[in-house]
Amino acid sequence: MFFKSKYRPNVAINSLFDQAGVYFIKRPAGRDLNQQLQAYVRELMRSGLIREVGIVLDKSALVPYLSVRSNLFIQGRVHDLDLLPREMRNDVHFLEEKAADLGELQRIYVEFFRSVLSGKRYVLMTDVLAKLSSPEGRQMLEVFRHCVRQLGVSLILFTSDATLLRDNPQSSLQTPPPLTVDSKQQELN
């Protein structure tokens, strides 16, 4: 083999995120969020855990000329559309709409559910709530909370909303923790 694998079998996702739910991490100011996300992605790649984590960024990762349904299935496996909220799975027009025609809120939903439908156990999301109105953000959080409880997924959401962090002290972190840890050390704790 020409390249030496950097896979680290003794690494696991931080046990802080083991319980299915929505976790809020205070968004670092300015450029720090991109640096933090890049550090998380590099560590996931090195550890081989990238297959377990979906990532929703500020910019669209949808293929613009494909339909919503095709974007949901882009991971290549057969998916169960019954996992989608009823409004989404029963809206044939929405499922056949081109991704390029989606609004910001719709794009975020599609990227989140693409991760969930492809079997990701964790979803890492940038400060997408900052782009939404308060009612849209509350509605989205309610949908996400219901989904993660039902499916056993952990959503790790960066946010700049101080009220959200204050109102959810049990699942809020003021500084980004390490996303991965040594699994042997974690078992000892």
XYZ file of C-alpha atoms in Angstrom:
189
model
C 0.000 0.000 0.000
C 1.383 3.404 -0.949
C -0.277 5.432 1.758
C -0.184 4.650 5.441
C -3.629 4.762 7.016
C -4.132 7.319 9.757
C -7.122 5.423 11.140
C -7.084 5.421 14.948
C -9.188 2.527 16.250
C -9.027 3.660 19.895
C -10.891 6.919 19.235
C -14.597 7.530 19.884
C -16.996 10.441 19.762
C -16.915 12.320 23.069
C -19.342 10.718 25.551
C -20.800 14.183 26.224
C -22.884 13.561 23.095
C -23.893 9.928 23.797
C -27.406 10.769 24.970
C -29.631 11.450 21.951
C -30.675 15.080 21.893
C -29.855 18.595 20.748
C -26.604 20.028 22.118
C -25.830 23.733 21.904
C -22.271 25.018 21.738
C -21.673 28.739 22.058
C -20.546 29.908 18.647
C -16.977 31.214 18.704
C -16.728 34.770 17.381
C -15.884 35.441 13.735
C -13.485 33.166 11.950
C -13.093 30.895 14.950
C -16.193 28.888 14.018
C -14.722 27.883 10.662
C -11.443 26.968 12.351
C -13.312 24.914 14.971
C -15.343 23.090 12.338
C -12.238 22.395 10.260
C -10.519 20.990 13.355
C -13.525 18.745 14.053
C -13.625 17.498 10.446
C -9.856 16.823 10.397
C -10.139 14.806 13.598
C -13.116 12.859 12.251
C -11.165 12.068 9.076
C -8.063 10.973 11.013
C -10.066 8.792 13.369
C -12.215 7.175 10.701
C -15.355 8.374 12.484
C -16.442 10.654 9.634
C -18.910 7.952 8.532
C -20.875 8.438 11.745
C -21.233 12.219 11.487
C -23.357 14.346 9.175
C -22.319 17.958 8.688
C -24.612 20.884 7.835
C -22.713 24.054 6.960
C -23.708 27.643 6.170
C -23.352 26.944 2.462
C -25.416 24.391 0.640
C -24.042 20.889 0.157
C -27.020 19.880 -1.970
C -26.569 19.021 -5.624
C -28.532 21.914 -7.180
C -29.799 20.145 -10.316
C -31.089 17.091 -8.429
C -34.510 16.852 -6.817
C -34.989 16.924 -3.061
C -35.704 13.178 -3.124
C -32.457 12.497 -5.012
C -30.497 14.672 -2.583
C -32.002 12.776 0.347
C -30.866 9.498 -1.225
C -27.428 10.692 -2.332
C -25.631 8.542 0.253
C -26.404 5.514 -1.934
C -28.354 3.315 0.436
C -32.064 2.605 0.511
C -33.730 4.998 2.917
C -36.995 4.983 4.795
C -38.931 8.155 3.962
C -41.207 7.380 6.911
C -38.509 8.946 9.083
C -39.297 12.336 7.535
C -41.910 14.588 9.134
C -45.325 13.848 7.592
C -45.486 17.265 5.913
C -42.256 16.536 4.027
C -42.840 12.926 3.032
C -46.403 13.559 1.814
C -45.530 16.647 -0.236
C -44.778 15.139 -3.653
C -44.175 18.584 -5.164
C -41.535 19.333 -2.506
C -39.785 15.975 -2.974
C -39.576 16.501 -6.747
C -38.474 20.152 -6.526
C -34.918 20.947 -7.659
C -32.539 21.692 -4.795
C -31.537 24.974 -6.467
C -35.098 26.254 -5.910
C -35.156 25.649 -2.152
C -35.159 28.414 0.433
C -32.666 28.471 3.315
C -35.023 26.800 5.780
C -35.885 24.008 3.341
C -32.205 23.456 2.504
C -31.306 23.014 6.173
C -34.113 20.491 6.672
C -33.060 18.496 3.613
C -29.385 18.406 4.670
C -30.284 17.410 8.233
C -32.648 14.649 7.118
C -30.187 13.430 4.485
C -27.755 12.763 7.346
C -30.429 11.093 9.461
C -31.775 8.952 6.612
C -28.265 7.758 5.762
C -27.800 6.427 9.295
C -25.562 9.109 10.805
C -25.561 8.902 14.608
C -24.327 12.494 15.051
C -25.070 15.663 13.090
C -22.790 18.667 13.415
C -24.462 21.939 12.398
C -23.156 25.496 12.054
C -25.028 28.536 13.368
C -27.908 28.120 10.910
C -30.404 29.601 13.366
C -28.785 33.015 12.935
C -30.060 33.053 9.325
C -33.666 32.304 10.289
C -36.460 34.335 11.835
C -37.322 33.529 15.467
C -40.507 31.582 14.579
C -38.651 29.586 11.907
C -35.824 28.822 14.331
C -38.222 27.685 17.084
C -40.159 25.503 14.654
C -36.947 23.966 13.320
C -35.664 23.206 16.824
C -38.957 21.542 17.724
C -38.770 19.324 14.618
C -35.125 18.469 15.366
C -35.838 17.698 19.035
C -38.670 15.345 18.110
C -36.572 13.647 15.433
C -33.445 13.103 17.538
C -35.446 11.662 20.448
C -37.331 9.324 18.124
C -34.276 8.161 16.165
C -31.499 8.237 18.772
C -29.438 10.929 17.021
C -27.306 13.649 18.620
C -27.456 17.076 16.982
C -24.486 19.284 17.876
C -25.483 22.837 17.028
C -23.287 25.923 17.199
C -25.326 28.991 18.140
C -24.839 32.673 18.877
C -28.234 32.878 20.605
C -27.484 33.636 24.284
C -31.136 33.031 25.230
C -31.060 29.559 23.730
C -27.876 28.724 25.632
C -29.308 30.107 28.884
C -32.664 28.299 28.504
C -30.980 24.915 27.879
C -28.254 24.700 30.552
C -28.292 20.886 30.664
C -27.321 20.643 26.993
C -25.320 23.850 26.463
C -21.566 24.280 26.383
C -19.789 27.639 26.522
C -16.640 26.394 24.774
C -16.318 23.730 22.078
C -15.185 20.456 23.675
C -13.033 17.891 21.878
C -15.327 16.034 19.476
C -13.319 12.819 19.708
C -11.519 11.276 22.651
C -9.399 8.225 23.369
C -11.989 5.474 23.891
C -9.873 3.632 26.463
C -9.473 6.799 28.523
C -13.201 7.504 28.180
C -14.041 4.056 29.557
C -11.938 4.775 32.650
C -13.864 7.985 33.415
